[in-house]
Amino acid sequence: MLESAMPHQGKRLFPQPVKFFAKLPPCLIGIEACASSHYWARELLALGHDVKLLPAQYVKPYVKRSKNDAADAEAICEAVTRPTMRFVGIKSPEQQSAMMLHRVRLILCRQRTQLSNAIRAHLAEFGVIAPIGRNGIEQLLDVIADMTDGRVPTDARMCLEMLAVQLRIVKEQILENDRRILASARETELGRRLMEIPGVGPLLASAIVATVPDPAIFRSGRNLAAWIGLVPRQNSSGGKERLGSITKAGNSYLRQMLIVGAMAVVRYAERNGAKRPWLVQLLARRKTKVAAVALANKNARTIWAMMTSGERYREPLVA
């Protein structure tokens, strides 16, 4: 069991890491889940070793004091042997590539928002405003393209045209990225089955397939929901259960998409409630967003059940 900083310390400690581990007999290797850890896990698995990836926050409690490489290695050795330790699933190159589509999409969406806000703010300095939303941005782009509009000075128009070109390029890249994500969701049999769940679209199905390489690492659907951050935060003691709001721990990207998808189902149930009596009864007792979080939790458990059993989605029957 060795410390996880092989990529960072390889030049100093292991000039040829793969050859070094190839000479060792099969053993248990613990690696902190960090940059390039999935690559090294695949390389070591190919050499016959048993590799476990550990979340860094689960290793930290085993560091005694004075953090250094030796103390980190000792903490990893201690943590990897714990019987109740939870590990990170090792992703394949295809799963990492699919997840990269989602990360790049987030970057592009942030850039689109940044460019849109910059165009709005700069034109507002000259008294040119437009309604919120995409239609408003299109109106502002028409103003920038209209050379006869005297409200925008020449130098300002030149700068705004640069931003408009960048915005147009980012929008095209987002559309291309969305097409590839839709294709990746449809490529796998699991992705096609997950998209049958109400509130789970191609974006979420593709992210689930890429993020959860092995559902068996979760003992139940509740563990998956807790990992995503959709269960109440507990402050229980003395046999008394005190539950608060959701923890917001774990994977914020999956949590966001699950709640957004659940909100769409809630809005549909408010208009056509006959097909979802459980949700309608919940909405009668709780606020809309609370019901959406509860439905997102239920969808996460349904996703785990479908991933482990291989079954298709079945609409719940009215008792």
mmCIF file of C-alpha atoms in Angstrom:
data_model
loop_
_atom_site.group_PDB
_atom_site.id
_atom_site.type_symbol
_atom_site.label_atom_id
_atom_site.label_comp_id
_atom_site.label_asym_id
_atom_site.label_seq_id
_atom_site.Cartn_x
_atom_site.Cartn_y
_atom_site.Cartn_z
ATOM 1 C CA MET A 1 0.000 0.000 0.000
ATOM 2 C CA LEU A 2 1.587 3.204 -1.156
ATOM 3 C CA GLU A 3 0.816 6.887 -1.043
ATOM 4 C CA SER A 4 -1.304 8.403 -3.792
ATOM 5 C CA ALA A 5 1.136 11.034 -5.005
ATOM 6 C CA MET A 6 2.755 8.780 -7.595
ATOM 7 C CA PRO A 7 2.190 11.173 -10.526
ATOM 8 C CA HIS A 8 3.619 14.081 -8.532
ATOM 9 C CA GLN A 9 6.537 12.257 -6.910
ATOM 10 C CA GLY A 10 7.239 9.753 -9.682
ATOM 11 C CA LYS A 11 10.241 11.675 -11.007
ATOM 12 C CA ARG A 12 11.890 11.623 -7.585
ATOM 13 C CA LEU A 13 10.911 8.281 -6.020
ATOM 14 C CA PHE A 14 9.939 6.074 -8.975
ATOM 15 C CA PRO A 15 11.678 6.925 -12.264
ATOM 16 C CA GLN A 16 9.628 4.208 -13.935
ATOM 17 C CA PRO A 17 6.501 3.608 -11.816
ATOM 18 C CA VAL A 18 4.945 0.962 -14.041
ATOM 19 C CA LYS A 19 8.147 -1.119 -14.123
ATOM 20 C CA PHE A 20 8.502 -0.732 -10.369
ATOM 21 C CA PHE A 21 5.021 -2.088 -9.663
ATOM 22 C CA ALA A 22 5.412 -4.805 -12.290
ATOM 23 C CA LYS A 23 8.209 -6.319 -10.179
ATOM 24 C CA LEU A 24 6.055 -6.459 -7.052
ATOM 25 C CA PRO A 25 3.841 -9.464 -6.254
ATOM 26 C CA PRO A 26 0.077 -8.739 -6.339
ATOM 27 C CA CYS A 27 -0.802 -6.568 -3.360
ATOM 28 C CA LEU A 28 -3.372 -4.098 -2.064
ATOM 29 C CA ILE A 29 -2.703 -0.506 -3.185
ATOM 30 C CA GLY A 30 -4.567 2.466 -1.765
ATOM 31 C CA ILE A 31 -4.718 5.715 -3.736
ATOM 32 C CA GLU A 32 -6.394 8.966 -2.843
ATOM 33 C CA ALA A 33 -9.006 9.898 -5.432
ATOM 34 C CA CYS A 34 -7.222 12.856 -6.992
ATOM 35 C CA ALA A 35 -6.035 14.037 -10.402
ATOM 36 C CA SER A 36 -4.947 11.137 -12.643
ATOM 37 C CA SER A 37 -5.839 8.589 -9.926
ATOM 38 C CA HIS A 38 -8.220 6.703 -12.241
ATOM 39 C CA TYR A 39 -5.464 6.373 -14.850
ATOM 40 C CA TRP A 40 -3.006 4.958 -12.332
ATOM 41 C CA ALA A 41 -5.658 2.635 -10.931
ATOM 42 C CA ARG A 42 -6.244 1.156 -14.386
ATOM 43 C CA GLU A 43 -2.517 0.762 -14.953
ATOM 44 C CA LEU A 44 -2.004 -1.033 -11.644
ATOM 45 C CA LEU A 45 -5.058 -3.229 -12.118
ATOM 46 C CA ALA A 46 -3.595 -4.374 -15.421
ATOM 47 C CA LEU A 47 -0.501 -5.529 -13.478
ATOM 48 C CA GLY A 48 -2.642 -7.746 -11.232
ATOM 49 C CA HIS A 49 -2.766 -5.541 -8.128
ATOM 50 C CA ASP A 50 -5.871 -4.850 -6.029
ATOM 51 C CA VAL A 51 -6.375 -1.084 -6.237
ATOM 52 C CA LYS A 52 -8.728 0.961 -4.046
ATOM 53 C CA LEU A 53 -9.477 4.669 -4.523
ATOM 54 C CA LEU A 54 -10.298 6.562 -1.333
ATOM 55 C CA PRO A 55 -11.944 9.995 -1.028
ATOM 56 C CA ALA A 56 -9.492 12.459 0.456
ATOM 57 C CA GLN A 57 -11.941 13.518 3.194
ATOM 58 C CA TYR A 58 -12.101 9.900 4.414
ATOM 59 C CA VAL A 59 -8.306 9.678 4.656
ATOM 60 C CA LYS A 60 -7.825 12.939 6.538
ATOM 61 C CA PRO A 61 -9.046 11.627 9.955
ATOM 62 C CA TYR A 62 -6.251 9.029 9.926
ATOM 63 C CA VAL A 63 -3.493 11.647 9.618
ATOM 64 C CA LYS A 64 -2.070 11.933 13.140
ATOM 65 C CA ARG A 65 -0.261 15.281 12.969
ATOM 66 C CA SER A 66 2.292 17.258 10.939
ATOM 67 C CA LYS A 67 1.044 16.517 7.448
ATOM 68 C CA ASN A 68 3.795 15.242 5.150
ATOM 69 C CA ASP A 69 4.218 12.514 2.543
ATOM 70 C CA ALA A 70 5.078 9.824 5.096
ATOM 71 C CA ALA A 71 2.117 10.727 7.314
ATOM 72 C CA ASP A 72 -0.217 10.735 4.307
ATOM 73 C CA ALA A 73 1.042 7.320 3.205
ATOM 74 C CA GLU A 74 0.540 5.919 6.693
ATOM 75 C CA ALA A 75 -3.001 7.360 6.812
ATOM 76 C CA ILE A 76 -3.885 5.793 3.459
ATOM 77 C CA CYS A 77 -2.507 2.427 4.596
ATOM 78 C CA GLU A 78 -4.663 2.632 7.714
ATOM 79 C CA ALA A 79 -7.796 3.823 5.922
ATOM 80 C CA VAL A 80 -7.704 1.297 3.073
ATOM 81 C CA THR A 81 -7.825 -1.625 5.523
ATOM 82 C CA ARG A 82 -10.890 -0.416 7.422
ATOM 83 C CA PRO A 83 -13.827 -2.845 6.923
ATOM 84 C CA THR A 84 -16.400 -0.026 6.761
ATOM 85 C CA MET A 85 -14.423 2.214 4.408
ATOM 86 C CA ARG A 86 -16.247 3.420 1.294
ATOM 87 C CA PHE A 87 -14.265 3.528 -1.914
ATOM 88 C CA VAL A 88 -14.519 5.351 -5.242
ATOM 89 C CA GLY A 89 -15.417 3.334 -8.330
ATOM 90 C CA ILE A 90 -12.647 3.212 -10.920
ATOM 91 C CA LYS A 91 -13.802 4.804 -14.168
ATOM 92 C CA SER A 92 -12.966 3.579 -17.640
ATOM 93 C CA PRO A 93 -11.543 5.955 -20.284
ATOM 94 C CA GLU A 94 -14.981 6.009 -21.971
ATOM 95 C CA GLN A 95 -16.691 7.056 -18.742
ATOM 96 C CA GLN A 96 -14.106 9.766 -18.121
ATOM 97 C CA SER A 97 -14.615 11.029 -21.672
ATOM 98 C CA ALA A 98 -18.383 11.188 -21.171
ATOM 99 C CA MET A 99 -17.932 13.091 -17.920
ATOM 100 C CA MET A 100 -15.591 15.502 -19.674
ATOM 101 C CA LEU A 101 -18.463 16.409 -21.999
ATOM 102 C CA HIS A 102 -20.458 17.519 -18.969
ATOM 103 C CA ARG A 103 -17.597 19.467 -17.412
ATOM 104 C CA VAL A 104 -16.881 21.283 -20.668
ATOM 105 C CA ARG A 105 -20.597 22.018 -21.010
ATOM 106 C CA LEU A 106 -20.583 23.700 -17.595
ATOM 107 C CA ILE A 107 -17.618 25.845 -18.616
ATOM 108 C CA LEU A 108 -19.308 26.852 -21.878
ATOM 109 C CA CYS A 109 -22.584 27.700 -20.115
ATOM 110 C CA ARG A 110 -20.726 29.908 -17.644
ATOM 111 C CA GLN A 111 -18.960 31.647 -20.517
ATOM 112 C CA ARG A 112 -22.291 32.201 -22.284
ATOM 113 C CA THR A 113 -23.730 33.784 -19.141
ATOM 114 C CA GLN A 114 -20.624 35.916 -18.664
ATOM 115 C CA LEU A 115 -20.682 37.204 -22.249
ATOM 116 C CA SER A 116 -24.439 37.887 -22.135
ATOM 117 C CA ASN A 117 -24.107 39.865 -18.905
ATOM 118 C CA ALA A 118 -21.151 41.810 -20.289
ATOM 119 C CA ILE A 119 -23.091 42.796 -23.429
ATOM 120 C CA ARG A 120 -26.080 43.877 -21.341
ATOM 121 C CA ALA A 121 -23.948 45.908 -18.943
ATOM 122 C CA HIS A 122 -21.945 47.686 -21.659
ATOM 123 C CA LEU A 123 -25.008 48.622 -23.714
ATOM 124 C CA ALA A 124 -26.836 49.812 -20.600
ATOM 125 C CA GLU A 125 -24.135 52.483 -20.241
ATOM 126 C CA PHE A 126 -25.508 54.020 -23.444
ATOM 127 C CA GLY A 127 -29.157 53.632 -22.445
ATOM 128 C CA VAL A 128 -29.766 50.508 -24.564
ATOM 129 C CA ILE A 129 -31.626 47.830 -22.572
ATOM 130 C CA ALA A 130 -33.651 44.762 -23.446
ATOM 131 C CA PRO A 131 -35.919 42.251 -21.640
ATOM 132 C CA ILE A 132 -34.351 39.402 -19.698
ATOM 133 C CA GLY A 133 -33.910 36.070 -21.400
ATOM 134 C CA ARG A 134 -32.551 34.921 -24.724
ATOM 135 C CA ASN A 135 -34.938 37.062 -26.757
ATOM 136 C CA GLY A 136 -33.575 40.147 -25.038
ATOM 137 C CA ILE A 137 -30.002 39.193 -25.917
ATOM 138 C CA GLU A 138 -31.008 38.714 -29.545
ATOM 139 C CA GLN A 139 -32.425 42.243 -29.569
ATOM 140 C CA LEU A 140 -29.154 43.606 -28.229
ATOM 141 C CA LEU A 141 -27.180 41.675 -30.857
ATOM 142 C CA ASP A 142 -29.363 43.283 -33.538
ATOM 143 C CA VAL A 143 -28.507 46.699 -32.107
ATOM 144 C CA ILE A 144 -24.794 45.871 -32.256
ATOM 145 C CA ALA A 145 -25.086 44.694 -35.875
ATOM 146 C CA ASP A 146 -27.048 47.811 -36.945
ATOM 147 C CA MET A 147 -24.417 50.296 -38.104
ATOM 148 C CA THR A 148 -27.032 53.026 -38.494
ATOM 149 C CA ASP A 149 -27.925 52.985 -34.788
ATOM 150 C CA GLY A 150 -26.321 56.160 -33.461
ATOM 151 C CA ARG A 151 -26.762 55.277 -29.784
ATOM 152 C CA VAL A 152 -23.599 53.112 -29.781
ATOM 153 C CA PRO A 153 -20.256 54.901 -30.442
ATOM 154 C CA THR A 154 -17.837 53.436 -32.973
ATOM 155 C CA ASP A 155 -15.199 52.232 -30.510
ATOM 156 C CA ALA A 156 -17.828 50.689 -28.247
ATOM 157 C CA ARG A 157 -19.456 48.938 -31.218
ATOM 158 C CA MET A 158 -16.123 47.421 -32.204
ATOM 159 C CA CYS A 159 -15.646 45.960 -28.700
ATOM 160 C CA LEU A 160 -19.232 44.728 -28.551
ATOM 161 C CA GLU A 161 -18.851 43.003 -31.923
ATOM 162 C CA MET A 162 -15.938 41.027 -30.453
ATOM 163 C CA LEU A 163 -18.160 39.881 -27.597
ATOM 164 C CA ALA A 164 -20.982 39.060 -30.013
ATOM 165 C CA VAL A 165 -18.681 36.858 -32.107
ATOM 166 C CA GLN A 166 -17.497 35.017 -29.001
ATOM 167 C CA LEU A 167 -21.082 34.547 -27.831
ATOM 168 C CA ARG A 168 -22.083 33.103 -31.193
ATOM 169 C CA ILE A 169 -19.158 30.647 -31.115
ATOM 170 C CA VAL A 170 -19.958 29.541 -27.552
ATOM 171 C CA LYS A 171 -23.607 28.928 -28.454
ATOM 172 C CA GLU A 172 -22.592 26.737 -31.392
ATOM 173 C CA GLN A 173 -20.181 24.787 -29.183
ATOM 174 C CA ILE A 174 -22.906 24.221 -26.567
ATOM 175 C CA LEU A 175 -25.268 22.872 -29.234
ATOM 176 C CA GLU A 176 -22.587 20.516 -30.535
ATOM 177 C CA ASN A 177 -21.782 19.422 -26.997
ATOM 178 C CA ASP A 178 -25.475 18.721 -26.295
ATOM 179 C CA ARG A 179 -25.726 16.600 -29.446
ATOM 180 C CA ARG A 180 -22.773 14.497 -28.322
ATOM 181 C CA ILE A 181 -24.208 14.070 -24.817
ATOM 182 C CA LEU A 182 -27.535 12.940 -26.300
ATOM 183 C CA ALA A 183 -25.691 10.441 -28.476
ATOM 184 C CA SER A 184 -23.688 9.131 -25.500
ATOM 185 C CA ALA A 185 -26.889 8.641 -23.489
ATOM 186 C CA ARG A 186 -28.425 6.626 -26.300
ATOM 187 C CA GLU A 187 -25.299 4.559 -26.965
ATOM 188 C CA THR A 188 -25.588 2.472 -23.789
ATOM 189 C CA GLU A 189 -28.464 0.164 -22.926
ATOM 190 C CA LEU A 190 -28.438 1.492 -19.354
ATOM 191 C CA GLY A 191 -28.725 5.083 -20.537
ATOM 192 C CA ARG A 192 -31.762 4.240 -22.666
ATOM 193 C CA ARG A 193 -33.446 2.522 -19.722
ATOM 194 C CA LEU A 194 -32.741 5.407 -17.335
ATOM 195 C CA MET A 195 -34.313 7.913 -19.728
ATOM 196 C CA GLU A 196 -37.646 6.102 -19.257
ATOM 197 C CA ILE A 197 -37.856 7.485 -15.694
ATOM 198 C CA PRO A 198 -39.992 10.662 -15.535
ATOM 199 C CA GLY A 199 -37.634 13.518 -14.717
ATOM 200 C CA VAL A 200 -34.526 11.824 -16.126
ATOM 201 C CA GLY A 201 -33.422 13.186 -19.499
ATOM 202 C CA PRO A 202 -30.398 12.510 -21.707
ATOM 203 C CA LEU A 203 -28.186 14.909 -19.744
ATOM 204 C CA LEU A 204 -28.826 13.201 -16.406
ATOM 205 C CA ALA A 205 -28.763 9.676 -17.855
ATOM 206 C CA SER A 206 -25.378 10.291 -19.477
ATOM 207 C CA ALA A 207 -23.982 11.820 -16.270
ATOM 208 C CA ILE A 208 -25.209 8.905 -14.130
ATOM 209 C CA VAL A 209 -23.642 6.320 -16.436
ATOM 210 C CA ALA A 210 -20.337 8.220 -16.442
ATOM 211 C CA THR A 211 -20.248 9.072 -12.724
ATOM 212 C CA VAL A 212 -21.367 5.753 -11.217
ATOM 213 C CA PRO A 213 -19.183 3.099 -12.876
ATOM 214 C CA ASP A 214 -20.234 0.366 -10.438
ATOM 215 C CA PRO A 215 -23.542 0.675 -8.533
ATOM 216 C CA ALA A 216 -22.481 -2.226 -6.294
ATOM 217 C CA ILE A 217 -20.275 0.133 -4.290
ATOM 218 C CA PHE A 218 -23.544 1.444 -2.791
ATOM 219 C CA ARG A 219 -25.320 -1.007 -0.508
ATOM 220 C CA SER A 220 -28.747 0.496 -1.190
ATOM 221 C CA GLY A 221 -30.520 3.214 -3.114
ATOM 222 C CA ARG A 222 -30.467 5.402 -0.014
ATOM 223 C CA ASN A 223 -26.659 5.268 0.010
ATOM 224 C CA LEU A 224 -26.636 6.558 -3.565
ATOM 225 C CA ALA A 225 -29.082 9.326 -2.616
ATOM 226 C CA ALA A 226 -26.900 10.216 0.375
ATOM 227 C CA TRP A 227 -23.790 10.283 -1.821
ATOM 228 C CA ILE A 228 -25.542 12.711 -4.166
ATOM 229 C CA GLY A 229 -26.698 14.819 -1.195
ATOM 230 C CA LEU A 230 -30.475 14.270 -1.212
ATOM 231 C CA VAL A 231 -31.010 13.033 2.358
ATOM 232 C CA PRO A 232 -31.637 15.109 5.508
ATOM 233 C CA ARG A 233 -28.717 16.313 7.564
ATOM 234 C CA GLN A 234 -28.719 14.570 10.942
ATOM 235 C CA ASN A 235 -27.871 16.037 14.321
ATOM 236 C CA SER A 236 -29.142 13.124 16.381
ATOM 237 C CA SER A 237 -28.021 12.199 19.880
ATOM 238 C CA GLY A 238 -29.312 10.319 22.910
ATOM 239 C CA GLY A 239 -31.735 8.270 20.872
ATOM 240 C CA LYS A 240 -33.480 11.380 19.540
ATOM 241 C CA GLU A 241 -33.521 11.897 15.790
ATOM 242 C CA ARG A 242 -33.107 15.462 14.638
ATOM 243 C CA LEU A 243 -33.355 15.846 10.871
ATOM 244 C CA GLY A 244 -32.704 19.058 8.992
ATOM 245 C CA SER A 245 -32.545 20.086 5.358
ATOM 246 C CA ILE A 246 -30.641 18.138 2.718
ATOM 247 C CA THR A 247 -26.920 17.895 3.348
ATOM 248 C CA LYS A 248 -25.816 19.306 -0.024
ATOM 249 C CA ALA A 249 -22.804 17.032 0.241
ATOM 250 C CA GLY A 250 -21.537 14.782 -2.500
ATOM 251 C CA ASN A 251 -22.111 15.309 -6.201
ATOM 252 C CA SER A 252 -23.673 18.745 -6.688
ATOM 253 C CA TYR A 253 -23.948 18.285 -10.473
ATOM 254 C CA LEU A 254 -26.143 15.178 -10.223
ATOM 255 C CA ARG A 255 -28.145 16.724 -7.381
ATOM 256 C CA GLN A 256 -28.882 19.831 -9.422
ATOM 257 C CA MET A 257 -30.085 17.865 -12.446
ATOM 258 C CA LEU A 258 -32.171 15.475 -10.346
ATOM 259 C CA ILE A 259 -33.965 18.366 -8.658
ATOM 260 C CA VAL A 260 -34.489 20.222 -11.944
ATOM 261 C CA GLY A 261 -35.964 17.082 -13.495
ATOM 262 C CA ALA A 262 -38.145 16.536 -10.424
ATOM 263 C CA MET A 263 -39.426 20.113 -10.655
ATOM 264 C CA ALA A 264 -40.601 19.418 -14.215
ATOM 265 C CA VAL A 265 -42.510 16.346 -12.995
ATOM 266 C CA VAL A 266 -44.013 18.369 -10.123
ATOM 267 C CA ARG A 267 -45.244 21.071 -12.491
ATOM 268 C CA TYR A 268 -46.838 18.414 -14.690
ATOM 269 C CA ALA A 269 -48.430 16.700 -11.678
ATOM 270 C CA GLU A 270 -49.984 19.968 -10.542
ATOM 271 C CA ARG A 271 -51.867 20.094 -13.841
ATOM 272 C CA ASN A 272 -52.461 16.359 -14.333
ATOM 273 C CA GLY A 273 -52.395 14.856 -10.862
ATOM 274 C CA ALA A 274 -54.467 11.738 -11.526
ATOM 275 C CA LYS A 275 -51.454 9.717 -12.695
ATOM 276 C CA ARG A 276 -49.306 10.554 -9.656
ATOM 277 C CA PRO A 277 -51.444 10.452 -6.491
ATOM 278 C CA TRP A 278 -48.398 10.053 -4.221
ATOM 279 C CA LEU A 279 -46.912 13.295 -5.505
ATOM 280 C CA VAL A 280 -50.252 15.119 -5.359
ATOM 281 C CA GLN A 281 -50.745 14.085 -1.725
ATOM 282 C CA LEU A 282 -47.209 15.211 -0.915
ATOM 283 C CA LEU A 283 -47.812 18.587 -2.555
ATOM 284 C CA ALA A 284 -50.872 19.028 -0.369
ATOM 285 C CA ARG A 285 -48.686 18.744 2.759
ATOM 286 C CA ARG A 286 -45.369 20.245 1.676
ATOM 287 C CA LYS A 287 -44.069 23.131 -0.381
ATOM 288 C CA THR A 288 -43.281 22.651 -4.063
ATOM 289 C CA LYS A 289 -39.501 22.600 -3.732
ATOM 290 C CA VAL A 290 -39.629 20.257 -0.751
ATOM 291 C CA ALA A 291 -41.757 17.861 -2.799
ATOM 292 C CA ALA A 292 -39.292 18.173 -5.690
ATOM 293 C CA VAL A 293 -36.380 17.196 -3.434
ATOM 294 C CA ALA A 294 -38.368 14.218 -2.145
ATOM 295 C CA LEU A 295 -39.105 13.134 -5.716
ATOM 296 C CA ALA A 296 -35.431 13.589 -6.654
ATOM 297 C CA ASN A 297 -34.496 11.326 -3.734
ATOM 298 C CA LYS A 298 -37.018 8.749 -4.935
ATOM 299 C CA ASN A 299 -35.667 8.957 -8.489
ATOM 300 C CA ALA A 300 -32.117 8.396 -7.211
ATOM 301 C CA ARG A 301 -33.244 5.229 -5.455
ATOM 302 C CA THR A 302 -35.090 4.123 -8.580
ATOM 303 C CA ILE A 303 -31.941 4.691 -10.644
ATOM 304 C CA TRP A 304 -29.895 2.514 -8.268
ATOM 305 C CA ALA A 305 -32.510 -0.257 -8.385
ATOM 306 C CA MET A 306 -32.582 -0.226 -12.187
ATOM 307 C CA MET A 307 -28.781 -0.217 -12.420
ATOM 308 C CA THR A 308 -28.392 -3.187 -10.071
ATOM 309 C CA SER A 309 -31.336 -5.298 -11.270
ATOM 310 C CA GLY A 310 -31.176 -4.585 -15.011
ATOM 311 C CA GLU A 311 -34.944 -4.059 -15.137
ATOM 312 C CA ARG A 312 -36.849 -1.382 -17.029
ATOM 313 C CA TYR A 313 -38.855 1.378 -15.414
ATOM 314 C CA ARG A 314 -42.381 0.460 -14.349
ATOM 315 C CA GLU A 315 -44.947 3.150 -13.589
ATOM 316 C CA PRO A 316 -46.243 2.731 -9.994
ATOM 317 C CA LEU A 317 -49.769 1.349 -9.797
ATOM 318 C CA VAL A 318 -52.510 3.109 -7.864
ATOM 319 C CA ALA A 319 -53.487 1.019 -4.821
#
